[in-house]
Coordinates of C-alpha atoms and ligand atoms in Angstrom, one line a residue:
M184 CA 0.1 0.0 -0.1
K185 CA 1.2 3.5 -1.0
D186 CA 2.0 5.9 2.1
K187 CA -0.1 9.5 2.0
S188 CA 2.9 11.1 0.2
K189 CA 2.3 11.7 -3.8
T190 CA 4.5 10.1 -6.3
C191 CA 6.4 12.8 -8.2
L192 CA 8.8 12.4 -11.6
T193 CA 10.4 15.0 -13.6
G194 CA 13.2 14.4 -16.1
I195 CA 15.8 16.8 -17.7
K196 CA 17.3 16.1 -21.2
P197 CA 21.0 16.4 -21.1
T198 CA 21.6 18.8 -24.1
G199 CA 24.0 20.9 -22.2
M200 CA 24.6 22.9 -19.0
P201 CA 21.4 23.5 -17.5
H202 CA 20.7 27.4 -17.4
L203 CA 18.8 29.7 -14.9
G204 CA 15.3 29.0 -16.9
N205 CA 15.9 25.2 -16.7
Y206 CA 16.5 25.9 -12.9
L207 CA 13.8 28.1 -11.6
G208 CA 11.3 26.5 -14.0
A209 CA 12.2 22.7 -13.3
I210 CA 14.8 22.0 -11.0
K211 CA 14.3 24.6 -8.3
P212 CA 10.8 23.4 -7.4
A213 CA 11.4 19.7 -8.2
I214 CA 13.9 19.9 -5.4
E215 CA 11.3 22.0 -2.9
M216 CA 9.0 19.2 -3.8
A217 CA 11.5 16.3 -2.9
N218 CA 12.6 18.2 0.4
S219 CA 8.8 18.4 1.5
E220 CA 7.2 15.4 3.1
D221 CA 4.4 15.6 0.7
F222 CA 6.0 13.7 -2.2
E223 CA 8.0 10.7 -3.1
S224 CA 10.2 12.1 -5.9
S225 CA 12.4 10.4 -8.5
Y226 CA 14.5 12.8 -11.1
F227 CA 16.1 11.3 -13.9
I228 CA 18.3 12.1 -16.6
A229 CA 16.5 12.0 -20.0
D230 CA 19.6 10.6 -22.0
Y231 CA 18.0 8.9 -24.5
H232 CA 15.5 11.7 -25.1
S233 CA 18.7 13.7 -26.1
L234 CA 19.9 11.1 -28.7
T235 CA 17.1 12.6 -30.8
T236 CA 19.4 15.7 -31.5
I237 CA 23.2 15.0 -30.2
Y238 CA 25.1 12.6 -32.0
D239 CA 28.6 13.1 -30.4
P240 CA 29.1 10.5 -27.8
T241 CA 31.7 12.7 -26.1
K242 CA 29.1 15.7 -25.5
L243 CA 26.4 13.4 -24.6
N244 CA 28.3 11.7 -22.2
E245 CA 29.3 15.0 -20.8
Y246 CA 26.2 16.5 -20.5
I247 CA 25.0 13.4 -18.6
Y248 CA 27.4 14.3 -15.8
E249 CA 26.6 17.7 -16.1
V250 CA 23.1 17.4 -15.5
A251 CA 23.7 15.1 -13.0
A252 CA 25.7 17.2 -11.3
V253 CA 23.5 20.2 -11.3
W254 CA 20.8 18.2 -9.4
L255 CA 23.3 17.3 -6.8
A256 CA 24.8 20.5 -6.5
M257 CA 21.5 22.5 -6.3
G258 CA 20.8 20.5 -3.4
L259 CA 19.1 17.2 -4.2
D260 CA 19.5 15.0 -1.6
P261 CA 19.8 11.2 -3.0
N262 CA 18.9 9.5 0.4
K263 CA 15.5 11.4 0.3
S264 CA 14.7 11.0 -3.4
T265 CA 16.0 8.9 -6.4
L266 CA 18.2 10.2 -9.0
Y267 CA 18.7 7.9 -11.7
K268 CA 19.6 7.9 -15.7
Q269 CA 16.8 6.6 -18.3
S270 CA 19.0 4.6 -20.2
D271 CA 19.8 2.1 -16.9
I272 CA 16.0 1.5 -16.8
P273 CA 15.9 -1.0 -20.4
E274 CA 12.3 -1.8 -18.8
V275 CA 11.2 1.7 -20.0
M276 CA 12.0 0.7 -23.4
E277 CA 9.6 -2.4 -23.3
M278 CA 7.2 0.1 -22.0
N279 CA 7.4 2.5 -24.7
W280 CA 6.9 -0.2 -27.2
I281 CA 3.4 -1.5 -25.5
L282 CA 2.5 2.2 -25.0
S283 CA 3.2 3.0 -28.7
C284 CA 0.5 0.4 -29.9
F285 CA -1.9 2.4 -27.7
T286 CA -0.9 5.9 -29.4
S287 CA -2.6 7.3 -32.3
K288 CA -0.5 8.5 -34.9
G289 CA -2.8 11.5 -35.0
L290 CA -1.7 12.7 -31.5
M291 CA 1.9 12.4 -32.5
N292 CA 1.2 14.5 -35.4
R293 CA -0.4 17.3 -33.3
A294 CA 2.9 17.3 -30.8
H295 CA 4.1 20.9 -30.7
A296 CA 7.6 20.4 -31.1
Y297 CA 7.1 18.0 -34.0
K298 CA 4.7 20.2 -35.5
A299 CA 7.3 23.3 -35.2
I300 CA 9.9 21.4 -36.9
T301 CA 7.7 20.5 -40.1
Q302 CA 6.3 24.2 -40.2
D303 CA 9.9 25.5 -40.3
N304 CA 10.8 23.2 -43.3
L305 CA 7.6 24.2 -45.1
E306 CA 8.5 27.8 -44.6
N307 CA 12.2 27.5 -45.8
K308 CA 10.8 25.3 -48.9
R309 CA 12.2 22.1 -47.5
D310 CA 10.4 18.7 -47.4
A311 CA 8.3 18.7 -44.4
D312 CA 10.0 15.8 -42.9
Q313 CA 13.2 16.6 -43.4
N314 CA 15.6 16.3 -40.5
I315 CA 13.0 14.6 -38.4
N316 CA 14.0 11.3 -37.1
M317 CA 11.6 8.9 -35.7
G318 CA 12.9 9.6 -32.1
I319 CA 11.5 13.1 -32.6
Y320 CA 8.1 11.9 -34.1
S321 CA 7.6 9.7 -31.3
Y322 CA 9.6 11.9 -28.3
P323 CA 6.1 12.1 -26.6
V324 CA 5.6 8.2 -26.4
L325 CA 8.9 7.7 -24.6
M326 CA 7.9 10.4 -22.1
S327 CA 4.6 8.9 -21.3
A328 CA 6.7 5.6 -20.7
D329 CA 9.0 7.6 -18.4
I330 CA 6.2 9.0 -16.4
L331 CA 3.8 5.9 -16.7
F332 CA 5.9 3.1 -15.6
L333 CA 6.6 4.5 -12.1
E334 CA 2.8 5.3 -11.5
T335 CA 3.7 8.8 -11.2
E336 CA 0.8 11.1 -9.7
V337 CA 2.5 14.6 -10.4
V338 CA 5.0 16.2 -13.0
P339 CA 6.5 19.1 -12.1
V340 CA 7.5 20.9 -15.7
G341 CA 7.9 24.1 -17.3
A342 CA 5.0 25.3 -19.1
D343 CA 6.2 24.2 -22.5
Q344 CA 5.9 20.3 -21.4
L345 CA 2.3 20.7 -20.6
Q346 CA 1.1 19.2 -23.9
H347 CA 3.6 16.2 -23.4
I348 CA 1.8 15.6 -19.9
E349 CA -1.7 15.7 -21.5
I350 CA -0.4 13.1 -24.1
A351 CA 0.8 10.9 -21.2
R352 CA -2.8 11.2 -19.9
D353 CA -4.5 10.3 -23.2
I354 CA -2.1 7.1 -23.7
A355 CA -2.7 6.1 -19.9
N356 CA -6.2 6.5 -20.6
A357 CA -6.5 4.7 -24.1
F358 CA -4.6 1.5 -22.4
N359 CA -6.5 1.5 -19.4
H360 CA -9.7 1.6 -21.5
H361 CA -8.9 -1.7 -22.7
Y362 CA -7.3 -3.4 -19.6
G363 CA -9.2 -1.7 -16.7
E364 CA -7.2 1.0 -14.2
V365 CA -3.5 -0.3 -15.0
F366 CA -1.8 3.2 -15.4
T367 CA -2.3 6.1 -12.8
V368 CA -3.4 9.1 -14.7
P369 CA -0.5 11.7 -14.1
E370 CA -1.1 15.3 -13.6
A371 CA 1.4 18.4 -14.8
L372 CA 2.2 20.8 -12.4
V373 CA 3.5 24.0 -13.7
R374 CA 4.6 26.7 -10.8
K375 CA 2.8 30.1 -11.8
D376 CA 5.5 32.1 -10.1
F377 CA 8.1 30.4 -12.2
A378 CA 6.2 30.0 -15.3
V379 CA 8.5 31.6 -18.2
I380 CA 11.7 32.8 -17.3
P381 CA 13.0 35.3 -19.6
G382 CA 16.4 35.2 -21.6
L383 CA 19.1 37.9 -22.0
D384 CA 17.1 39.0 -25.0
G385 CA 13.8 39.1 -23.1
R386 CA 12.6 36.2 -25.3
K387 CA 11.7 32.6 -23.2
M388 CA 15.4 31.9 -22.0
S389 CA 16.1 28.7 -24.2
K390 CA 19.3 26.9 -25.8
S391 CA 17.3 27.4 -29.0
Y392 CA 17.6 31.0 -28.9
D393 CA 20.9 31.4 -27.6
N394 CA 20.0 33.8 -24.8
T395 CA 20.8 31.4 -21.7
I396 CA 22.7 32.4 -18.6
P397 CA 24.2 28.7 -17.8
L398 CA 24.2 27.9 -14.2
F399 CA 27.8 27.3 -13.4
L400 CA 29.9 29.9 -14.9
P401 CA 33.3 31.1 -13.4
E402 CA 32.2 34.6 -11.6
K403 CA 33.9 36.6 -14.2
K404 CA 32.2 35.0 -17.1
L405 CA 28.6 35.2 -15.3
K406 CA 29.4 38.9 -15.1
K407 CA 30.1 39.6 -18.1
L408 CA 26.8 37.8 -19.5
I409 CA 24.6 39.8 -17.2
N410 CA 26.5 43.1 -18.6
K411 CA 25.2 41.6 -22.3
I412 CA 21.3 42.1 -21.1
T413 CA 20.1 44.6 -23.6
T414 CA 18.9 48.1 -22.4
D415 CA 17.9 51.2 -23.9
S416 CA 20.1 54.2 -23.7
Q417 CA 18.3 56.5 -20.9
P418 CA 20.6 58.0 -18.9
P419 CA 21.3 57.0 -15.2
E420 CA 19.1 60.0 -13.9
T421 CA 16.0 59.3 -15.5
P422 CA 13.4 57.4 -13.4
K423 CA 12.7 54.2 -14.8
N424 CA 9.8 51.7 -14.5
P425 CA 10.7 48.5 -12.8
N426 CA 7.7 46.9 -14.2
D427 CA 9.4 47.1 -17.8
S428 CA 12.6 45.7 -17.4
L429 CA 14.3 42.5 -17.6
I430 CA 16.9 43.4 -15.0
F431 CA 14.1 43.6 -12.6
D432 CA 12.2 40.5 -13.6
L433 CA 15.4 38.7 -13.0
F434 CA 16.3 40.5 -9.9
K435 CA 12.9 39.6 -8.4
L436 CA 13.7 35.8 -8.8
F437 CA 16.6 35.7 -6.8
A438 CA 16.3 38.7 -4.0
K439 CA 14.9 39.1 -0.8
K440 CA 11.3 41.2 -0.3
Q441 CA 13.3 44.0 1.3
E442 CA 16.1 44.1 -1.6
I443 CA 13.4 44.1 -4.0
T444 CA 11.4 47.1 -2.3
D445 CA 14.7 48.8 -2.3
F446 CA 15.6 48.2 -5.7
D447 CA 12.3 49.4 -6.9
E448 CA 12.8 52.8 -5.2
W449 CA 16.2 53.1 -7.1
Y450 CA 14.7 52.5 -10.4
K451 CA 12.0 55.1 -9.9
K452 CA 14.8 57.6 -8.5
G453 CA 16.8 56.9 -11.4
I454 CA 19.4 53.9 -11.5
G455 CA 22.2 53.4 -14.3
W456 CA 21.9 50.2 -16.1
G457 CA 25.7 49.7 -15.0
E458 CA 24.7 50.0 -11.4
A459 CA 21.4 47.7 -12.1
K460 CA 23.1 45.0 -13.9
A461 CA 25.8 45.0 -10.8
E462 CA 23.1 44.6 -8.2
L463 CA 21.6 41.7 -10.6
F464 CA 24.7 39.6 -10.5
K465 CA 25.3 40.1 -6.8
V466 CA 22.0 38.2 -5.8
I467 CA 22.6 35.5 -8.9
N468 CA 25.9 35.1 -7.8
R469 CA 25.0 34.9 -4.0
E470 CA 22.6 32.0 -4.6
L471 CA 25.2 30.3 -7.1
E472 CA 28.5 30.7 -5.5
G473 CA 27.9 27.8 -2.9
P474 CA 26.2 25.2 -5.3
R475 CA 29.1 26.3 -8.0
E476 CA 31.8 25.1 -5.7
I477 CA 29.9 21.7 -5.0
Y478 CA 29.4 21.2 -8.6
N479 CA 33.2 21.8 -9.5
D480 CA 34.2 19.4 -7.3
L481 CA 31.5 16.7 -8.3
M482 CA 32.7 17.2 -11.9
K483 CA 36.3 16.6 -10.6
N484 CA 35.3 13.5 -8.9
R485 CA 32.9 11.6 -10.8
H486 CA 32.8 8.4 -9.4
Q487 CA 30.5 10.0 -6.7
I488 CA 28.0 10.9 -9.5
D489 CA 28.3 7.2 -10.7
E490 CA 27.5 6.2 -7.3
V491 CA 24.3 8.3 -6.9
L492 CA 23.2 7.1 -10.4
V493 CA 24.0 3.2 -9.3
Q494 CA 22.1 3.9 -6.3
G495 CA 18.8 5.4 -8.2
R496 CA 19.0 2.6 -10.8
D497 CA 18.8 -0.2 -8.1
K498 CA 16.1 1.6 -6.4
V499 CA 13.7 2.0 -9.4
R500 CA 14.6 -1.2 -11.5
P501 CA 13.1 -3.6 -9.4
K502 CA 9.8 -1.4 -9.2
A503 CA 10.1 -1.1 -13.4
Q504 CA 10.5 -4.8 -13.6
K505 CA 7.6 -5.7 -11.2
F506 CA 5.3 -2.9 -13.1
L507 CA 6.2 -4.3 -16.4
N508 CA 5.6 -7.7 -15.7
E509 CA 1.8 -6.8 -14.5
V510 CA 1.4 -4.7 -17.8
K511 CA 2.8 -7.8 -20.2
L512 CA 0.3 -9.8 -18.0
K513 CA -2.5 -7.6 -18.8
V514 CA -1.7 -7.3 -22.7
G515 CA -1.3 -11.2 -22.9
V516 CA 2.7 -11.6 -23.8
K517 CA 3.4 -13.4 -20.5
Ligands
LIG1336 P1 15.5 24.4 -23.5 O1 14.4 25.5 -23.8 O2 16.7 25.5 -23.3 O3 16.0 23.4 -24.5 P2 14.6 22.3 -22.0 O4 13.4 22.3 -23.4 O5 15.7 21.2 -22.1 O6 15.0 23.7 -22.2 O7 13.8 22.2 -20.6 C1 13.9 21.5 -19.6 C2 13.1 21.9 -18.4 O8 13.3 23.4 -17.9 C3 11.4 21.9 -18.9 O9 11.1 21.5 -17.7 C4 11.3 23.2 -19.4 O10 9.8 23.7 -18.7 C5 12.1 24.1 -18.3 N1 12.4 25.4 -18.8 C6 13.2 25.6 -20.1 N2 13.1 27.0 -19.9 C7 12.7 27.2 -19.5 C8 12.4 28.9 -19.2 N3 12.8 30.1 -19.8 N4 11.6 29.4 -18.1 C9 11.0 28.2 -17.3 N5 11.2 26.9 -17.4 C10 12.0 26.6 -18.4
LIG1337 N1 10.8 16.5 -22.7 C1 11.7 16.9 -21.3 C2 12.2 18.2 -21.6 O1 12.4 18.8 -22.8 C3 12.2 16.1 -20.5 C4 11.6 14.7 -20.2 C5 11.9 13.6 -20.4 C6 10.3 14.7 -19.0 N2 11.3 12.6 -20.1 C7 10.1 13.4 -19.3 C8 10.1 15.6 -18.3 C9 9.4 12.9 -18.5 C10 9.0 15.5 -17.5 C11 8.8 13.6 -17.5 O2 12.3 18.9 -20.5

């Protein structure tokens, strides 16, 4: 029997060092959930999802370590929650196939990410399917397998992943329709306060827009990047509107209440953009400097990361095997 706490799960694709958007939108809320008594949490590195786009083995391997080290450096306690690597649980792949037999092709045709690439191809007068491999096309099925095999109840994600959770729900319902209540139908959890973190150019911070602030840069580089935030040419003494300022938006995500009030007043009195950026650097760096040291240390001692991932695999795999057996029995292949 399950205890009172809800099971929660999320995955991060290793496609590069996570940035502030990933941290605030996905990692931080997930760690808060992991540290609360209300959730039994499992987090994983979605390395097979990265294989849809990354064909460089050295890079992919490096990114796997980077993402694992970010989770740990940011405070994920591997004894309170489980951290594992997707490819360490081969049962997910069997589940992936079973689920794909309950996924209508139309559902995949409507997936935003796939549609966006098709659209872009057509706009640029290329064949609609150019550069789309089957991994990209059926990405949401694998994601459903990730979620459903652990009987997940809650999936903390950024707003852009909502459609994927809807798809996982549809697939679970389609299966349950035939075989009874086998899969738990998951719910997405999007933190409204952190829904979309803006990047250096004011658009959504994303690796695809090349506008990110990676989490762990040497201090000097972090300062340099923050100085790149686009500002207008108003002189320092001109009163400025804090509600129309990217620097202020980012500041609010890291500062304390009183600091925000003081910054707000400073804006209204007139602040120089150089000063504003220096203040922003201070609050971001304050939150990241401790974890940065832990991160650097872990990346130099990767066996520590390996140990955590093995511990995670050993916790998750028996559950995956047991549940997969139940599902195989249901469909009649056992
Ligand atoms: P990217 O767009 O940089 O490739 P991913 O798609 O790998 O980022 O996102 C990983 C996780 O981080 C997802 O849960 C996503 O919703 C969240 N996330 C990414 N960018 C942001 C952002 N700018 N604001 C809030 N959450 C974000
Ligand atoms: N698609 C997610 C992303 O790009 C990563 C992911 C893979 C995931 N499997 C998942 C997230 C399962 C939540 C649950 O961010």
